[in-house]
């Protein structure tokens, strides 16, 4: 069994370089029995970018007005055999990425083993759920060389490594939201179909949204980010200057009054929720700017930006991994636009659930070892270029370049619209 240092997320404003240097020393002192026999064999997929044309679909919450009770199997989760978390025996003696991904795997394990059976859920299948699990914490930057006290930092993106995730899809959807767009056909043109089913004619009609055109998701997600409070007139209307541009306001407040406690992005609107194809799952982001660490180290003492997310509903297998990466990209983008460096992402969840038909693939994922680190991500254009070329309205998927990404093969989970 691998011997590793126990992990406790930092709460003090310790400079990331110092923290990583200490981690490197501990890593050198830790002893791993697996180092005697070599790392476990694992089929992997390596990529730097993903076209995302065949990605799973996300955001599976629908809150249909007419809910039809479904008959859920009464077989207990343990009937499929106890899941094993092979990552506990991985070949990495010390890795922040491994420790952080293990949080997610243990959450999934906890839901299928101890979750309450929920039979009246959408999609004609049951689910197991727990409410208000422990938060997940992710580091969004790390030293290029953790053993070098003077190493520069690199941006990290928490893409799971126990299954391959389509970063190309995630970045296109994220950029679409940042621009405040609500027309799913814009994504379909690029081969991204994460919203196709939830904006189909049949689905919109089932939600009582006959007034929306097919492909229109209503005043959800990006519309609330960029035009909160504006009257929604359809996905083709021009909303420039209407409502509150929450993203622009957060940038201004972080630059002008960094110590205030009002750096909040809200996606939930009680006035608009019934007109949305899918009400937002992550409903609140709050940002916190840490003061630069003053020291004699020859490193750039940039402020560090952390983010707390509250997500009301999390489809643990399908939607949650996408939403975590989405929040990480948002934190990196806001840090980029404020001259800071992304630091910590803390993720709170209300209803964490696993659909019963997702369990077999999830158990396969839990049996896979953790042998890879999270990849890096780079924002290609400078802050000045983004501002000069249209600000948030100019953000495109290609602005986010993924570093080397190694992961186990992808797994398929059915979307429950």
Short mmCIF file of C-alpha atoms in Angstrom, two decimals:
data_model
loop_
_atom_site.label_atom_id
_atom_site.label_comp_id
_atom_site.label_asym_id
_atom_site.label_seq_id
_atom_site.Cartn_x
_atom_site.Cartn_y
_atom_site.Cartn_z
CA UNK A 1 0.00 0.00 0.00
CA UNK A 2 1.25 3.45 -0.82
CA UNK A 3 2.38 5.53 2.10
CA UNK A 4 1.45 9.16 1.69
CA UNK A 5 1.20 12.34 3.68
CA UNK A 6 -2.29 13.09 4.96
CA UNK A 7 -3.87 16.03 3.20
CA UNK A 8 -5.54 18.98 4.84
CA UNK A 9 -6.50 21.92 2.60
CA UNK A 10 -4.56 25.05 3.54
CA UNK A 11 -6.38 27.83 5.33
CA UNK A 12 -3.49 30.19 6.01
CA UNK A 13 -2.22 32.49 3.24
CA UNK A 14 0.97 30.50 2.65
CA UNK A 15 2.69 31.29 -0.61
CA UNK A 16 2.12 28.43 -3.10
CA UNK A 17 5.85 28.17 -3.82
CA UNK A 18 6.65 27.65 -0.12
CA UNK A 19 3.82 25.16 0.29
CA UNK A 20 4.90 23.19 -2.75
CA UNK A 21 8.54 23.21 -1.65
CA UNK A 22 7.50 21.63 1.64
CA UNK A 23 5.40 19.12 -0.29
CA UNK A 24 8.39 18.24 -2.42
CA UNK A 25 10.49 17.56 0.67
CA UNK A 26 7.76 15.36 2.11
CA UNK A 27 7.46 13.54 -1.18
CA UNK A 28 11.15 12.77 -1.11
CA UNK A 29 10.85 11.35 2.39
CA UNK A 30 7.74 9.26 1.76
CA UNK A 31 8.17 5.60 0.96
CA UNK A 32 5.97 3.77 -1.51
CA UNK A 33 5.95 0.00 -1.67
CA UNK A 34 4.71 0.28 -5.23
CA UNK A 35 8.02 1.84 -6.20
CA UNK A 36 9.62 -1.56 -5.72
CA UNK A 37 7.38 -3.28 -8.21
CA UNK A 38 6.70 -0.40 -10.60
CA UNK A 39 3.46 1.44 -11.31
CA UNK A 40 0.32 -0.49 -12.22
CA UNK A 41 -0.45 -0.98 -15.87
CA UNK A 42 -3.27 1.24 -17.13
CA UNK A 43 -4.58 1.89 -20.61
CA UNK A 44 -4.42 5.64 -21.06
CA UNK A 45 -5.45 8.24 -23.55
CA UNK A 46 -3.26 11.29 -24.05
CA UNK A 47 -4.37 14.48 -25.73
CA UNK A 48 -3.64 18.18 -25.78
CA UNK A 49 -7.03 19.21 -27.17
CA UNK A 50 -10.36 17.48 -27.75
CA UNK A 51 -12.74 18.21 -30.58
CA UNK A 52 -15.59 17.11 -28.33
CA UNK A 53 -17.85 15.98 -31.14
CA UNK A 54 -18.97 12.86 -29.30
CA UNK A 55 -19.08 14.08 -25.74
CA UNK A 56 -21.54 13.09 -23.03
CA UNK A 57 -24.24 15.63 -22.31
CA UNK A 58 -24.37 17.57 -19.08
CA UNK A 59 -26.67 19.64 -16.87
CA UNK A 60 -29.20 16.90 -16.35
CA UNK A 61 -31.52 18.74 -13.94
CA UNK A 62 -34.86 19.69 -15.48
CA UNK A 63 -37.43 20.26 -12.69
CA UNK A 64 -40.33 19.40 -14.98
CA UNK A 65 -43.64 20.88 -13.89
CA UNK A 66 -45.54 17.62 -14.32
CA UNK A 67 -43.57 14.98 -12.46
CA UNK A 68 -44.59 11.40 -13.11
CA UNK A 69 -43.69 9.00 -10.30
CA UNK A 70 -41.40 6.27 -11.51
CA UNK A 71 -40.84 2.83 -10.13
CA UNK A 72 -37.26 2.58 -8.92
CA UNK A 73 -35.57 -0.75 -8.26
CA UNK A 74 -35.56 -1.64 -4.59
CA UNK A 75 -32.29 -3.54 -4.86
CA UNK A 76 -29.75 -2.02 -2.46
CA UNK A 77 -26.62 -0.48 -3.93
CA UNK A 78 -24.46 -3.05 -2.18
CA UNK A 79 -26.04 -5.86 -4.24
CA UNK A 80 -23.61 -5.09 -7.06
CA UNK A 81 -20.72 -5.81 -4.74
CA UNK A 82 -18.72 -3.37 -2.64
CA UNK A 83 -16.98 -0.79 -4.81
CA UNK A 84 -13.26 -0.48 -4.40
CA UNK A 85 -11.37 2.77 -4.68
CA UNK A 86 -8.22 1.54 -6.33
CA UNK A 87 -6.82 5.06 -6.20
CA UNK A 88 -5.96 4.41 -2.55
CA UNK A 89 -3.28 2.07 -3.88
CA UNK A 90 -2.02 4.20 -6.74
CA UNK A 91 1.60 4.64 -7.67
CA UNK A 92 1.92 8.32 -6.74
CA UNK A 93 3.54 8.59 -3.27
CA UNK A 94 2.56 12.26 -3.01
CA UNK A 95 0.45 14.16 -5.47
CA UNK A 96 -1.94 17.01 -4.81
CA UNK A 97 -3.90 16.04 -7.92
CA UNK A 98 -4.31 12.45 -6.73
CA UNK A 99 -5.45 13.57 -3.30
CA UNK A 100 -7.93 16.02 -4.80
CA UNK A 101 -9.39 13.61 -7.34
CA UNK A 102 -9.74 11.07 -4.54
CA UNK A 103 -12.16 13.49 -2.84
CA UNK A 104 -14.47 13.22 -5.83
CA UNK A 105 -14.17 9.42 -5.97
CA UNK A 106 -14.95 9.10 -2.27
CA UNK A 107 -18.00 11.34 -2.71
CA UNK A 108 -19.26 9.08 -5.51
CA UNK A 109 -18.54 5.99 -3.40
CA UNK A 110 -20.41 7.49 -0.45
CA UNK A 111 -23.49 8.25 -2.54
CA UNK A 112 -23.91 4.73 -3.96
CA UNK A 113 -23.16 3.05 -0.64
CA UNK A 114 -25.00 5.31 1.79
CA UNK A 115 -27.29 7.48 -0.32
CA UNK A 116 -31.03 7.66 0.25
CA UNK A 117 -33.10 6.02 -2.48
CA UNK A 118 -35.04 8.63 -4.46
CA UNK A 119 -37.69 6.98 -6.62
CA UNK A 120 -39.64 9.98 -7.93
CA UNK A 121 -36.97 11.40 -10.19
CA UNK A 122 -36.97 12.29 -13.85
CA UNK A 123 -35.87 9.96 -16.60
CA UNK A 124 -37.80 6.90 -15.44
CA UNK A 125 -35.06 5.62 -13.17
CA UNK A 126 -34.25 5.91 -9.51
CA UNK A 127 -31.28 7.59 -7.90
CA UNK A 128 -29.37 7.57 -4.66
CA UNK A 129 -28.64 10.91 -3.04
CA UNK A 130 -26.99 12.52 -0.06
CA UNK A 131 -27.51 16.10 1.03
CA UNK A 132 -24.75 18.60 1.87
CA UNK A 133 -21.66 16.36 1.63
CA UNK A 134 -18.26 17.66 2.66
CA UNK A 135 -16.98 20.30 0.23
CA UNK A 136 -14.46 19.44 -2.47
CA UNK A 137 -11.26 21.50 -2.66
CA UNK A 138 -8.96 21.93 -5.64
CA UNK A 139 -5.67 23.77 -6.14
CA UNK A 140 -5.72 25.84 -9.33
CA UNK A 141 -1.99 26.60 -9.49
CA UNK A 142 1.23 24.79 -8.66
CA UNK A 143 4.98 25.32 -9.11
CA UNK A 144 6.42 24.03 -12.34
CA UNK A 145 9.10 22.35 -10.22
CA UNK A 146 7.81 21.61 -6.69
CA UNK A 147 11.34 20.97 -5.40
CA UNK A 148 12.54 24.41 -6.49
CA UNK A 149 11.77 27.21 -4.06
CA UNK A 150 11.99 29.78 -6.87
CA UNK A 151 9.90 27.90 -9.42
CA UNK A 152 7.27 29.88 -11.35
CA UNK A 153 3.62 28.85 -11.05
CA UNK A 154 1.49 27.18 -13.71
CA UNK A 155 -2.31 27.11 -13.99
CA UNK A 156 -3.98 23.79 -13.18
CA UNK A 157 -7.36 22.52 -14.38
CA UNK A 158 -9.08 19.69 -12.42
CA UNK A 159 -9.93 17.38 -15.32
CA UNK A 160 -10.50 13.90 -13.93
CA UNK A 161 -7.87 11.34 -14.83
CA UNK A 162 -9.83 8.19 -13.94
CA UNK A 163 -11.89 8.81 -17.07
CA UNK A 164 -11.11 10.95 -20.07
CA UNK A 165 -13.09 14.19 -20.25
CA UNK A 166 -13.72 16.19 -23.47
CA UNK A 167 -12.05 19.52 -22.74
CA UNK A 168 -12.93 20.79 -26.21
CA UNK A 169 -16.62 20.53 -25.34
CA UNK A 170 -16.24 22.11 -21.92
CA UNK A 171 -14.32 25.14 -23.13
CA UNK A 172 -16.79 25.81 -25.97
CA UNK A 173 -19.77 25.69 -23.62
CA UNK A 174 -17.95 27.86 -21.08
CA UNK A 175 -17.06 30.53 -23.67
CA UNK A 176 -20.68 30.46 -24.89
CA UNK A 177 -21.86 31.20 -21.34
CA UNK A 178 -19.30 33.97 -20.81
CA UNK A 179 -20.58 35.68 -23.96
CA UNK A 180 -24.09 35.54 -22.47
CA UNK A 181 -25.50 33.45 -25.32
CA UNK A 182 -28.53 31.17 -25.01
CA UNK A 183 -28.85 29.69 -28.52
CA UNK A 184 -27.81 26.02 -28.36
CA UNK A 185 -27.56 25.92 -32.15
CA UNK A 186 -24.42 28.06 -31.89
CA UNK A 187 -22.81 25.13 -30.08
CA UNK A 188 -24.25 22.51 -32.42
CA UNK A 189 -22.53 24.16 -35.38
CA UNK A 190 -19.23 23.38 -33.62
CA UNK A 191 -20.24 19.80 -32.94
CA UNK A 192 -21.03 20.46 -29.28
CA UNK A 193 -24.36 18.86 -28.41
CA UNK A 194 -24.52 19.21 -24.64
CA UNK A 195 -27.70 21.31 -24.89
CA UNK A 196 -29.33 19.70 -27.93
CA UNK A 197 -31.67 17.36 -26.06
CA UNK A 198 -32.60 19.89 -23.39
CA UNK A 199 -33.55 22.50 -26.00
CA UNK A 200 -35.44 20.22 -28.40
CA UNK A 201 -39.01 21.04 -29.36
CA UNK A 202 -40.41 18.09 -27.42
CA UNK A 203 -38.43 18.92 -24.30
CA UNK A 204 -39.31 22.63 -24.30
CA UNK A 205 -42.99 21.77 -24.74
CA UNK A 206 -42.79 19.34 -21.82
CA UNK A 207 -41.55 22.23 -19.68
CA UNK A 208 -44.42 24.48 -20.80
CA UNK A 209 -42.05 26.63 -22.87
CA UNK A 210 -43.94 26.59 -26.16
CA UNK A 211 -43.05 30.27 -26.67
CA UNK A 212 -39.33 29.48 -26.99
CA UNK A 213 -37.86 28.56 -30.35
CA UNK A 214 -36.18 25.18 -30.65
CA UNK A 215 -32.59 25.55 -29.45
CA UNK A 216 -33.42 28.43 -27.08
CA UNK A 217 -32.57 27.60 -23.44
CA UNK A 218 -34.27 30.70 -22.06
CA UNK A 219 -32.83 33.26 -19.58
CA UNK A 220 -30.43 30.77 -18.00
CA UNK A 221 -26.72 30.53 -17.18
CA UNK A 222 -24.85 33.04 -19.37
CA UNK A 223 -27.85 35.35 -19.66
CA UNK A 224 -27.87 35.76 -15.88
CA UNK A 225 -24.08 36.21 -15.83
CA UNK A 226 -24.19 39.06 -18.35
CA UNK A 227 -27.74 40.52 -18.29
CA UNK A 228 -29.26 39.84 -14.86
CA UNK A 229 -32.63 41.52 -14.47
CA UNK A 230 -33.19 42.20 -18.17
CA UNK A 231 -36.43 41.17 -19.84
CA UNK A 232 -35.83 38.05 -21.94
CA UNK A 233 -37.04 38.31 -25.54
CA UNK A 234 -35.52 35.19 -27.05
CA UNK A 235 -32.05 33.95 -27.95
CA UNK A 236 -31.70 36.13 -31.06
CA UNK A 237 -32.40 39.49 -29.37
CA UNK A 238 -29.63 42.02 -28.74
CA UNK A 239 -29.24 42.64 -24.99
CA UNK A 240 -26.22 44.93 -25.12
CA UNK A 241 -26.36 47.39 -22.22
CA UNK A 242 -29.41 45.71 -20.67
CA UNK A 243 -29.51 44.29 -17.16
CA UNK A 244 -26.50 43.87 -14.88
CA UNK A 245 -23.28 42.52 -16.36
CA UNK A 246 -22.22 40.56 -13.28
CA UNK A 247 -18.88 39.48 -14.75
CA UNK A 248 -17.86 43.05 -15.56
CA UNK A 249 -19.00 44.21 -12.13
CA UNK A 250 -16.90 41.53 -10.40
CA UNK A 251 -13.81 42.59 -12.36
CA UNK A 252 -14.35 46.23 -11.36
CA UNK A 253 -14.94 45.41 -7.70
CA UNK A 254 -11.87 43.16 -7.47
CA UNK A 255 -9.68 45.87 -9.01
CA UNK A 256 -11.14 48.84 -7.13
CA UNK A 257 -12.18 47.39 -3.76
CA UNK A 258 -10.44 44.00 -3.48
CA UNK A 259 -11.15 43.51 0.24
CA UNK A 260 -14.91 43.87 -0.04
CA UNK A 261 -17.13 40.84 0.42
CA UNK A 262 -19.41 41.48 -2.55
CA UNK A 263 -17.53 39.67 -5.34
CA UNK A 264 -20.51 37.40 -6.00
CA UNK A 265 -21.91 35.90 -9.20
CA UNK A 266 -25.51 34.63 -8.97
CA UNK A 267 -27.09 32.46 -11.66
CA UNK A 268 -30.38 31.74 -9.89
CA UNK A 269 -33.27 34.10 -10.61
CA UNK A 270 -36.59 33.25 -8.98
CA UNK A 271 -38.36 35.56 -11.44
CA UNK A 272 -36.96 33.70 -14.46
CA UNK A 273 -36.51 30.11 -13.31
CA UNK A 274 -39.81 28.86 -14.78
CA UNK A 275 -38.82 30.22 -18.20
CA UNK A 276 -35.50 28.36 -18.30
CA UNK A 277 -35.09 25.10 -20.19
CA UNK A 278 -32.83 23.92 -17.37
CA UNK A 279 -32.50 25.93 -14.15
CA UNK A 280 -28.82 26.43 -13.31
CA UNK A 281 -27.18 23.78 -11.14
CA UNK A 282 -24.20 25.89 -9.91
CA UNK A 283 -26.11 28.91 -8.63
CA UNK A 284 -23.52 30.99 -6.77
CA UNK A 285 -19.82 31.81 -7.09
CA UNK A 286 -18.01 34.02 -4.59
CA UNK A 287 -14.46 35.27 -5.16
CA UNK A 288 -11.84 36.21 -2.59
CA UNK A 289 -8.60 38.03 -3.35
CA UNK A 290 -5.68 37.13 -1.07
CA UNK A 291 -3.13 39.88 -0.53
CA UNK A 292 0.30 39.26 -2.13
CA UNK A 293 2.80 37.51 0.11
CA UNK A 294 5.65 39.88 0.83
CA UNK A 295 8.97 38.07 0.95
CA UNK A 296 12.55 38.17 -0.27
CA UNK A 297 11.88 35.47 -2.85
CA UNK A 298 12.63 36.49 -6.46
CA UNK A 299 9.08 35.70 -7.59
CA UNK A 300 6.26 37.92 -8.76
CA UNK A 301 4.11 38.59 -5.66
CA UNK A 302 0.77 38.54 -7.45
CA UNK A 303 -2.49 38.49 -5.49
CA UNK A 304 -4.15 35.07 -5.37
CA UNK A 305 -7.80 34.59 -6.32
CA UNK A 306 -9.92 31.87 -4.71
CA UNK A 307 -13.49 30.88 -5.48
CA UNK A 308 -16.30 29.23 -3.53
CA UNK A 309 -19.14 27.59 -5.48
CA UNK A 310 -22.55 26.44 -4.26
CA UNK A 311 -24.27 23.91 -6.51
CA UNK A 312 -27.88 23.05 -5.66
CA UNK A 313 -28.01 19.80 -7.65
CA UNK A 314 -25.12 17.61 -8.80
CA UNK A 315 -25.36 14.63 -11.13
CA UNK A 316 -22.17 13.15 -9.67
CA UNK A 317 -21.22 10.95 -12.62
CA UNK A 318 -22.06 13.17 -15.58
CA UNK A 319 -22.66 16.83 -14.79
CA UNK A 320 -20.51 17.48 -11.71
CA UNK A 321 -17.08 16.85 -13.33
CA UNK A 322 -18.03 19.29 -16.13
CA UNK A 323 -19.29 21.90 -13.65
CA UNK A 324 -16.09 21.74 -11.58
CA UNK A 325 -13.96 22.40 -14.67
CA UNK A 326 -16.33 25.19 -15.69
CA UNK A 327 -15.87 26.89 -12.30
CA UNK A 328 -12.10 26.46 -12.54
CA UNK A 329 -12.05 28.09 -15.99
CA UNK A 330 -14.14 30.98 -14.66
CA UNK A 331 -11.70 31.50 -11.78
CA UNK A 332 -8.72 31.38 -14.15
CA UNK A 333 -10.39 33.88 -16.49
CA UNK A 334 -11.24 36.36 -13.72
CA UNK A 335 -7.73 35.99 -12.28
CA UNK A 336 -6.32 36.67 -15.75
CA UNK A 337 -8.44 39.80 -16.13
CA UNK A 338 -7.44 41.16 -12.70
CA UNK A 339 -3.70 40.46 -12.82
CA UNK A 340 -3.88 37.78 -10.14
CA UNK A 341 -3.26 34.04 -10.07
CA UNK A 342 -5.98 31.44 -9.44
CA UNK A 343 -5.44 29.75 -6.09
CA UNK A 344 -8.16 27.57 -4.52
CA UNK A 345 -11.56 26.30 -5.68
CA UNK A 346 -13.91 25.14 -2.93
CA UNK A 347 -17.05 23.33 -4.05
CA UNK A 348 -20.20 22.99 -1.91
CA UNK A 349 -23.05 20.75 -3.06
CA UNK A 350 -26.67 20.53 -1.93
CA UNK A 351 -28.20 17.40 -3.50
CA UNK A 352 -25.47 15.00 -4.72
CA UNK A 353 -27.02 12.09 -6.58
CA UNK A 354 -26.10 9.06 -8.69
CA UNK A 355 -28.70 7.58 -11.04
CA UNK A 356 -29.06 3.83 -10.60
CA UNK A 357 -28.22 3.12 -14.23
CA UNK A 358 -24.94 5.03 -13.78
CA UNK A 359 -23.67 2.71 -11.05
CA UNK A 360 -22.00 0.01 -13.20
CA UNK A 361 -19.80 2.49 -15.07
CA UNK A 362 -19.10 4.39 -11.86
CA UNK A 363 -17.90 1.21 -10.16
CA UNK A 364 -15.54 0.65 -13.07
CA UNK A 365 -14.19 4.16 -12.56
CA UNK A 366 -13.75 3.59 -8.82
CA UNK A 367 -11.64 0.51 -9.56
CA UNK A 368 -9.13 2.49 -11.61
CA UNK A 369 -5.88 3.65 -9.98
CA UNK A 370 -4.77 7.26 -9.81
CA UNK A 371 -1.54 7.52 -11.77
CA UNK A 372 -1.71 10.94 -13.46
CA UNK A 373 -1.65 14.58 -12.39
CA UNK A 374 -4.21 17.17 -13.41
CA UNK A 375 -3.19 18.96 -16.63
CA UNK A 376 -2.32 22.62 -17.03
CA UNK A 377 -4.30 25.28 -18.88
CA UNK A 378 -3.17 28.52 -20.50
CA UNK A 379 -5.21 31.56 -21.54
CA UNK A 380 -3.79 32.42 -24.95
CA UNK A 381 -4.67 36.11 -25.29
CA UNK A 382 -3.40 38.74 -22.88
CA UNK A 383 -5.77 40.80 -20.76
CA UNK A 384 -5.08 43.83 -22.95
CA UNK A 385 -5.89 41.89 -26.13
CA UNK A 386 -9.17 40.61 -24.68
CA UNK A 387 -10.20 44.11 -23.59
CA UNK A 388 -9.21 45.64 -26.92
CA UNK A 389 -11.06 43.02 -28.97
CA UNK A 390 -14.41 43.20 -27.17
CA UNK A 391 -13.95 42.00 -23.61
CA UNK A 392 -16.06 39.06 -22.47
CA UNK A 393 -18.09 39.25 -25.69
CA UNK A 394 -14.97 38.15 -27.58
CA UNK A 395 -14.17 35.05 -25.50
CA UNK A 396 -13.95 31.85 -27.59
CA UNK A 397 -13.07 28.27 -26.75
CA UNK A 398 -9.68 28.58 -28.43
CA UNK A 399 -8.67 31.12 -25.78
CA UNK A 400 -8.07 28.19 -23.41
CA UNK A 401 -5.21 25.87 -24.33
CA UNK A 402 -4.89 22.56 -22.52
CA UNK A 403 -1.50 21.13 -21.63
CA UNK A 404 -0.66 17.44 -21.79
CA UNK A 405 -3.64 15.46 -20.53
CA UNK A 406 -3.27 11.80 -19.65
CA UNK A 407 -6.30 9.87 -18.48
CA UNK A 408 -7.95 6.47 -18.46
CA UNK A 409 -10.42 5.76 -21.28
CA UNK A 410 -13.73 7.61 -21.27
CA UNK A 411 -16.87 6.18 -19.70
CA UNK A 412 -20.44 6.66 -20.93
CA UNK A 413 -23.26 7.86 -18.68
CA UNK A 414 -26.79 8.36 -19.95
CA UNK A 415 -28.24 11.87 -19.81
CA UNK A 416 -31.49 12.12 -17.86
CA UNK A 417 -33.22 15.22 -19.27
#
